[in-house]
N, CA, C and O atoms as a DFTB+ gen file, in Angstrom:
380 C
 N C O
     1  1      13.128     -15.285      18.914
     2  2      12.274     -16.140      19.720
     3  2      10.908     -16.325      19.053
     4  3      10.399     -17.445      19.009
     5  1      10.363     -15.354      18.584
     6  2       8.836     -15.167      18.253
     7  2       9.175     -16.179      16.484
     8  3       8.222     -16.838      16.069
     9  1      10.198     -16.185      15.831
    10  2      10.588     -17.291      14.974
    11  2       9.759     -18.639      15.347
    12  3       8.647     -19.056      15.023
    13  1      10.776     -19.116      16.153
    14  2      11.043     -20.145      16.786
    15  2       9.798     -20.594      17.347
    16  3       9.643     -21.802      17.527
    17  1       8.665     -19.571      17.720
    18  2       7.208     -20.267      18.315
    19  2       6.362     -20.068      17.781
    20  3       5.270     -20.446      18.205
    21  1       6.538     -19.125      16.162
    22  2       5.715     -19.799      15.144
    23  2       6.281     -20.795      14.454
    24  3       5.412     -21.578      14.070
    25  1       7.286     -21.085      14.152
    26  2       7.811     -22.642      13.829
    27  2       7.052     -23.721      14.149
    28  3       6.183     -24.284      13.483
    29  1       7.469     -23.955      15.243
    30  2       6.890     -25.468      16.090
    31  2       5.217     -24.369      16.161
    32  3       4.238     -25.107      16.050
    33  1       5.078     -23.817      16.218
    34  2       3.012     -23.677      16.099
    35  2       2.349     -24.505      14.419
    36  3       1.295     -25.108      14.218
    37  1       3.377     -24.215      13.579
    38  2       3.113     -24.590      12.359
    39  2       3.120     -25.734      12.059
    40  3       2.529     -26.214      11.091
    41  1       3.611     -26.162      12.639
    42  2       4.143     -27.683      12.663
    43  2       3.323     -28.652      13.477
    44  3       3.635     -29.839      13.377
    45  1       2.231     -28.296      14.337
    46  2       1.698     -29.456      15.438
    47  2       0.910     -29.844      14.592
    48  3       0.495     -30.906      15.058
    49  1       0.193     -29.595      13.184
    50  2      -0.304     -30.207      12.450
    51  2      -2.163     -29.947      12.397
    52  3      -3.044     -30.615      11.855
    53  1      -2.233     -28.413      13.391
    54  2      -3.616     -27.807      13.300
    55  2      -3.658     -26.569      11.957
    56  3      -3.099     -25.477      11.856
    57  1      -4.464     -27.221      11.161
    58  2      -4.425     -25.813       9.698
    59  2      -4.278     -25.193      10.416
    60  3      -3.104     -25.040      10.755
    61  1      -5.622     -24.205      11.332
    62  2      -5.160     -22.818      11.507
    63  2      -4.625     -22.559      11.855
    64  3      -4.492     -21.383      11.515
    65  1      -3.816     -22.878      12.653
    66  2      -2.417     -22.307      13.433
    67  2      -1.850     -22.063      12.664
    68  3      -1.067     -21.140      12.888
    69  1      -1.828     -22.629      11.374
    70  2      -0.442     -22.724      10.228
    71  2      -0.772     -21.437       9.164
    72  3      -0.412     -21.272       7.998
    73  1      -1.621     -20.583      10.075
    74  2      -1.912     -19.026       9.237
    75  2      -1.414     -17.946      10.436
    76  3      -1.766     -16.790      10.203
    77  1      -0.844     -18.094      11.368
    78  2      -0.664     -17.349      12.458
    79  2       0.851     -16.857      12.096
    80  3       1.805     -17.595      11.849
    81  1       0.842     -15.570      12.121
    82  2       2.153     -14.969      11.475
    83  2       2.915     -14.326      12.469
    84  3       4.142     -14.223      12.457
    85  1       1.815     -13.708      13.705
    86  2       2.406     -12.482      14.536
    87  2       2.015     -13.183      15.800
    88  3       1.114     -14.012      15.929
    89  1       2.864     -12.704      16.745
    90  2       2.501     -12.508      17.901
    91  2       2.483     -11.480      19.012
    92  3       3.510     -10.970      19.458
    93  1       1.520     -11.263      19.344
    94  2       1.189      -9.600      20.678
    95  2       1.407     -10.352      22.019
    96  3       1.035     -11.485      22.325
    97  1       2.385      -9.066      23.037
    98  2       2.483      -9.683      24.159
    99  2       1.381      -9.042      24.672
   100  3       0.833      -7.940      24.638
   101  1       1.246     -10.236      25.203
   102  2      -0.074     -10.259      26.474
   103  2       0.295     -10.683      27.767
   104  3       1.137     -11.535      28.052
   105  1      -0.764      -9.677      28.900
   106  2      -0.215     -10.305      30.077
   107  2      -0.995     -11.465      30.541
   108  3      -2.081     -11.885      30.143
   109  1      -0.200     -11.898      31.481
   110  2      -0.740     -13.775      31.979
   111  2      -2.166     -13.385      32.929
   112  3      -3.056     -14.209      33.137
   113  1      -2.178     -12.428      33.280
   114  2      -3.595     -12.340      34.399
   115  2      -4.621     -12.411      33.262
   116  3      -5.471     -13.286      33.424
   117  1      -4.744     -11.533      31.927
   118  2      -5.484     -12.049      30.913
   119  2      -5.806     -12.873      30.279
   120  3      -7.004     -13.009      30.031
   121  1      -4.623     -13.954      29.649
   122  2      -4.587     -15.316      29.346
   123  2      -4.799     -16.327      29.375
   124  3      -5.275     -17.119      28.561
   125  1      -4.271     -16.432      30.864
   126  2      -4.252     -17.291      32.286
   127  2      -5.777     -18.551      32.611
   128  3      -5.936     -19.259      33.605
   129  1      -6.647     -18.441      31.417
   130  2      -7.656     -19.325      31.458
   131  2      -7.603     -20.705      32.289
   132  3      -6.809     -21.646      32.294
   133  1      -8.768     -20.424      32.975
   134  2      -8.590     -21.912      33.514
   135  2      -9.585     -22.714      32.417
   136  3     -10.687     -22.432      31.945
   137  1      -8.432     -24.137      32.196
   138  2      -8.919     -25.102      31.237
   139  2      -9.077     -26.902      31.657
   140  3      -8.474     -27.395      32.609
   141  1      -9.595     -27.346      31.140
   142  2      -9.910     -28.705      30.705
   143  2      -8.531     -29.400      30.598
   144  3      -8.096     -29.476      29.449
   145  1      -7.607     -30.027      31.780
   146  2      -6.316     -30.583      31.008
   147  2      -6.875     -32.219      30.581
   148  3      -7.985     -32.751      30.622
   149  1      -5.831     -32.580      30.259
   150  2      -5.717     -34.137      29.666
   151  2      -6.110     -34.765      30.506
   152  3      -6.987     -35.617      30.365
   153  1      -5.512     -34.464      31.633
   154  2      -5.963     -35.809      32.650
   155  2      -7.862     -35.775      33.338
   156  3      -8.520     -36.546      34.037
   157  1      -8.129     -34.501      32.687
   158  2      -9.933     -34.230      32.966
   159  2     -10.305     -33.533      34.106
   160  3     -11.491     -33.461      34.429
   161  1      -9.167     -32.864      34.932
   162  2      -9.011     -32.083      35.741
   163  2      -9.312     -30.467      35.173
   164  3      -9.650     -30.383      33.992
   165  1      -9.233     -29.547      35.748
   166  2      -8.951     -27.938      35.465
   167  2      -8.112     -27.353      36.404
   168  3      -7.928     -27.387      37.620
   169  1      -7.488     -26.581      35.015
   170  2      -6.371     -25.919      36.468
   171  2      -5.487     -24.702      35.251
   172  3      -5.447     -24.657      34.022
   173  1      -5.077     -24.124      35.988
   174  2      -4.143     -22.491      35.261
   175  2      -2.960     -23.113      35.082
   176  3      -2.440     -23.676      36.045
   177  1      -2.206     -23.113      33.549
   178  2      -1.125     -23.106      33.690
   179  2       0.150     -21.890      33.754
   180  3       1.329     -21.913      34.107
   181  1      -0.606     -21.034      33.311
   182  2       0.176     -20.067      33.225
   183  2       0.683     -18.993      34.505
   184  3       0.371     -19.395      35.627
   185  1       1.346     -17.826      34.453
   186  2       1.343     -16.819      35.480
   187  2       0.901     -15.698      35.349
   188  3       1.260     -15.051      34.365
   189  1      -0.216     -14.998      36.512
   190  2      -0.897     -14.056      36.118
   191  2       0.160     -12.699      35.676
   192  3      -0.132     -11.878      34.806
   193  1       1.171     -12.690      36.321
   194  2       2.191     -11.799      36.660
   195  2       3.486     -11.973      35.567
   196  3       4.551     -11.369      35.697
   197  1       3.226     -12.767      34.644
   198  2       4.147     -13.134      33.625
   199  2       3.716     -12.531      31.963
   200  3       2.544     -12.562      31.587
   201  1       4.841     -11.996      31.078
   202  2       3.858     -11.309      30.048
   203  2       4.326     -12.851      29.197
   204  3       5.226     -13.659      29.426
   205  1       3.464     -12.803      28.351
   206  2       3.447     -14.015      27.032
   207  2       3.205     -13.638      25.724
   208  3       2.335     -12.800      25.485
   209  1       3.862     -14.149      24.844
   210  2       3.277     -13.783      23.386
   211  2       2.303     -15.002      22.967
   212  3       2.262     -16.221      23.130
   213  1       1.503     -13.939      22.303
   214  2      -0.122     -15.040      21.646
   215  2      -0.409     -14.678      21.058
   216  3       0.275     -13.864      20.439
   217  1      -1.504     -14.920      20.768
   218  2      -2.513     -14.835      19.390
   219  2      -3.753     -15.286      19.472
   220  3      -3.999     -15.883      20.520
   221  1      -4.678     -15.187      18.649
   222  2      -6.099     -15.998      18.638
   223  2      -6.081     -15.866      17.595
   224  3      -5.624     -14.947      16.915
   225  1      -6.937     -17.422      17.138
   226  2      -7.342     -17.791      15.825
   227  2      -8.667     -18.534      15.675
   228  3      -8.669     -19.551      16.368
   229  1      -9.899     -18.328      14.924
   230  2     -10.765     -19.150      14.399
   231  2     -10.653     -20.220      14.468
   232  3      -9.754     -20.509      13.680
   233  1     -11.204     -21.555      15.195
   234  2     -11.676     -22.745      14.591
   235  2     -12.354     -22.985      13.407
   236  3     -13.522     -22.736      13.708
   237  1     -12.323     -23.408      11.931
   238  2     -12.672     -23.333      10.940
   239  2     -13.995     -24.655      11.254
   240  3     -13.959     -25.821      11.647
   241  1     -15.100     -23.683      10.824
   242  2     -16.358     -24.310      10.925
   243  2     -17.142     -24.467      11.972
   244  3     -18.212     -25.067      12.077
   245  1     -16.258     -23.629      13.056
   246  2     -17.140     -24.032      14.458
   247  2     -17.396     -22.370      15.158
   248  3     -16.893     -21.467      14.490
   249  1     -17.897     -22.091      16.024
   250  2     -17.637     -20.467      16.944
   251  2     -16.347     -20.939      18.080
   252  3     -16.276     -20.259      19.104
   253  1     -15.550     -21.847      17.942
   254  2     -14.383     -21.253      18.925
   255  2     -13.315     -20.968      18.005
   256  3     -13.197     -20.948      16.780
   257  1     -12.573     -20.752      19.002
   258  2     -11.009     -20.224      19.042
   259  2      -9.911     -21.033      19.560
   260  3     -10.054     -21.823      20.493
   261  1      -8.768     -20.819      18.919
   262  2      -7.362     -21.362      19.469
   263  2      -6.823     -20.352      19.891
   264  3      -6.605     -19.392      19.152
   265  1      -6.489     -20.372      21.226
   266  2      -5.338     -19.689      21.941
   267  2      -3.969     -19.660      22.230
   268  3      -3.563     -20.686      22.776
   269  1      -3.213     -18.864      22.043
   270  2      -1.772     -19.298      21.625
   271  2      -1.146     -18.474      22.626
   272  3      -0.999     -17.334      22.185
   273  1      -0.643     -18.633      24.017
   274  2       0.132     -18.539      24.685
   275  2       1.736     -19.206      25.125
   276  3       1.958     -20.341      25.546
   277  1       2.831     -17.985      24.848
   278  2       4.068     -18.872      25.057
   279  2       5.210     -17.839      25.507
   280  3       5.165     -16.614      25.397
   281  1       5.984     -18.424      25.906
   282  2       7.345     -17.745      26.607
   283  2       8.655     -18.734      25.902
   284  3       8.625     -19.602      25.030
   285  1       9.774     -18.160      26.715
   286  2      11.331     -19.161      26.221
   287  2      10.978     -20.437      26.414
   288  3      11.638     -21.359      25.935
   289  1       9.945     -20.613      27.106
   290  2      10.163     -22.533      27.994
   291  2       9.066     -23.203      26.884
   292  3       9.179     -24.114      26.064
   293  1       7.699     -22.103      27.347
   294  2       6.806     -23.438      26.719
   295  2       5.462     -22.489      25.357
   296  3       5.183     -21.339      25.019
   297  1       5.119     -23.618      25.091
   298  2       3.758     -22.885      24.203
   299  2       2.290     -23.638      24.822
   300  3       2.223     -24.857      24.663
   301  1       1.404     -23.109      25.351
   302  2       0.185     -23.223      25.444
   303  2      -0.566     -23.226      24.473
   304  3      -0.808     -22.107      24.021
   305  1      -1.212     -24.401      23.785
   306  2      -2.374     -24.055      23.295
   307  2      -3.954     -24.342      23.919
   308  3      -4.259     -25.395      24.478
   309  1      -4.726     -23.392      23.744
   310  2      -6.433     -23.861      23.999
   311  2      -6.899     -23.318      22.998
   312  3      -6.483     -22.485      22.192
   313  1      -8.165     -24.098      23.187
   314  2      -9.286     -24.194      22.358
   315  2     -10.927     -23.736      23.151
   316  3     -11.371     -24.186      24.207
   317  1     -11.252     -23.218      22.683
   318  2     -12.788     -22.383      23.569
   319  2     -13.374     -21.422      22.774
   320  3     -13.041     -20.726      21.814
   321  1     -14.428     -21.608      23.520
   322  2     -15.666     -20.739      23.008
   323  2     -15.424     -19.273      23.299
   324  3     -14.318     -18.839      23.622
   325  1     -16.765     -18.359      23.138
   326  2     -16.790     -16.824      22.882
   327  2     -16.325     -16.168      24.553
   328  3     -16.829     -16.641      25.572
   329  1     -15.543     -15.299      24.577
   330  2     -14.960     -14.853      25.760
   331  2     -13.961     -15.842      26.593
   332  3     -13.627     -15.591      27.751
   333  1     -13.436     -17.221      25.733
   334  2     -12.555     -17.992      27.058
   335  2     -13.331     -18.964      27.733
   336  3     -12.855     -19.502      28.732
   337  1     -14.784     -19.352      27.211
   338  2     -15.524     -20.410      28.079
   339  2     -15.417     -21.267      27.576
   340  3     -15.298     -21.277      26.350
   341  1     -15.414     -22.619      28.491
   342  2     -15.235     -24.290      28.056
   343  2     -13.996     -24.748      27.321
   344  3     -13.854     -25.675      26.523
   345  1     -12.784     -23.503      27.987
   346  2     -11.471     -23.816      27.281
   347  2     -10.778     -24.880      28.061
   348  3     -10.749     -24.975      29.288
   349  1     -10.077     -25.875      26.954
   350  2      -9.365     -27.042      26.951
   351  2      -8.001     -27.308      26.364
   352  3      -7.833     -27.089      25.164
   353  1      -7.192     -27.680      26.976
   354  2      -5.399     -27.848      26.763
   355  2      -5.656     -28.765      25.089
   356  3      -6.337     -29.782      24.957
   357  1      -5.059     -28.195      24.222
   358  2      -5.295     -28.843      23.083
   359  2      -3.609     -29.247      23.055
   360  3      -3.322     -30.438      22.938
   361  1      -2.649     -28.352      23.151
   362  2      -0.725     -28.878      23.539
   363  2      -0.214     -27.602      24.415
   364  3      -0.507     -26.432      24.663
   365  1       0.788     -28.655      24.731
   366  2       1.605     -27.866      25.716
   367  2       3.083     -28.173      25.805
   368  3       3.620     -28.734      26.760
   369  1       3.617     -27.793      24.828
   370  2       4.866     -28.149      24.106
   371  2       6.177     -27.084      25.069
   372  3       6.030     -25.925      25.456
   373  1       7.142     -27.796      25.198
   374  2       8.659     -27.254      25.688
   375  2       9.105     -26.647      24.862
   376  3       8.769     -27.243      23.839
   377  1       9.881     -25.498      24.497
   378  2      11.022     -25.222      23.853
   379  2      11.955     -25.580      23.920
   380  3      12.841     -25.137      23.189
């Protein structure tokens, strides 16, 4: 599984993601950021009560981060500043 969701991470076409090798499970009450979606709303996608594999990675040239939350179904990505603030749905891809 953890294959399979660095695969398609490598592939959405963000460099850094395309250095992300591992993933640590984490639980969803940690994760669980409320973000910025597409439609300009905020809202949790995840479950606090659900574990996920992720990661964090550097934005190259800036102080945020990409967040990499995912399970069998889907992959979360955000993007945000120091501690999880002003985070925003960058994809949110199916398996």
């Amino acid at each position: 599984m953890k294959e399979k969701i660095l695969k398609r991470l490598h592939e959405l076409g963000i460099e850094e993601l395309k250095t992300v090798d591992s993933l640590n499970e984490l639980d969803g009450c940690y994760i669980n950021l409320e973000c910025k979606l597409p439609n300009g709303k905020t809202g949790r996608l995840l479950e606090d009560r659900k574990k996920y594999w992720g990661n964090q990675v550097c934005q190259t040239g800036t102080d945020k981060c990409y967040g990499i939350a995912s399970n069998e179904n889907q992959i979360a990505v955000y993007l945000y500043g120091n501690n999880g603030v002003d985070a925003e749905l960058v994809a949110w891809i199916k398996l």
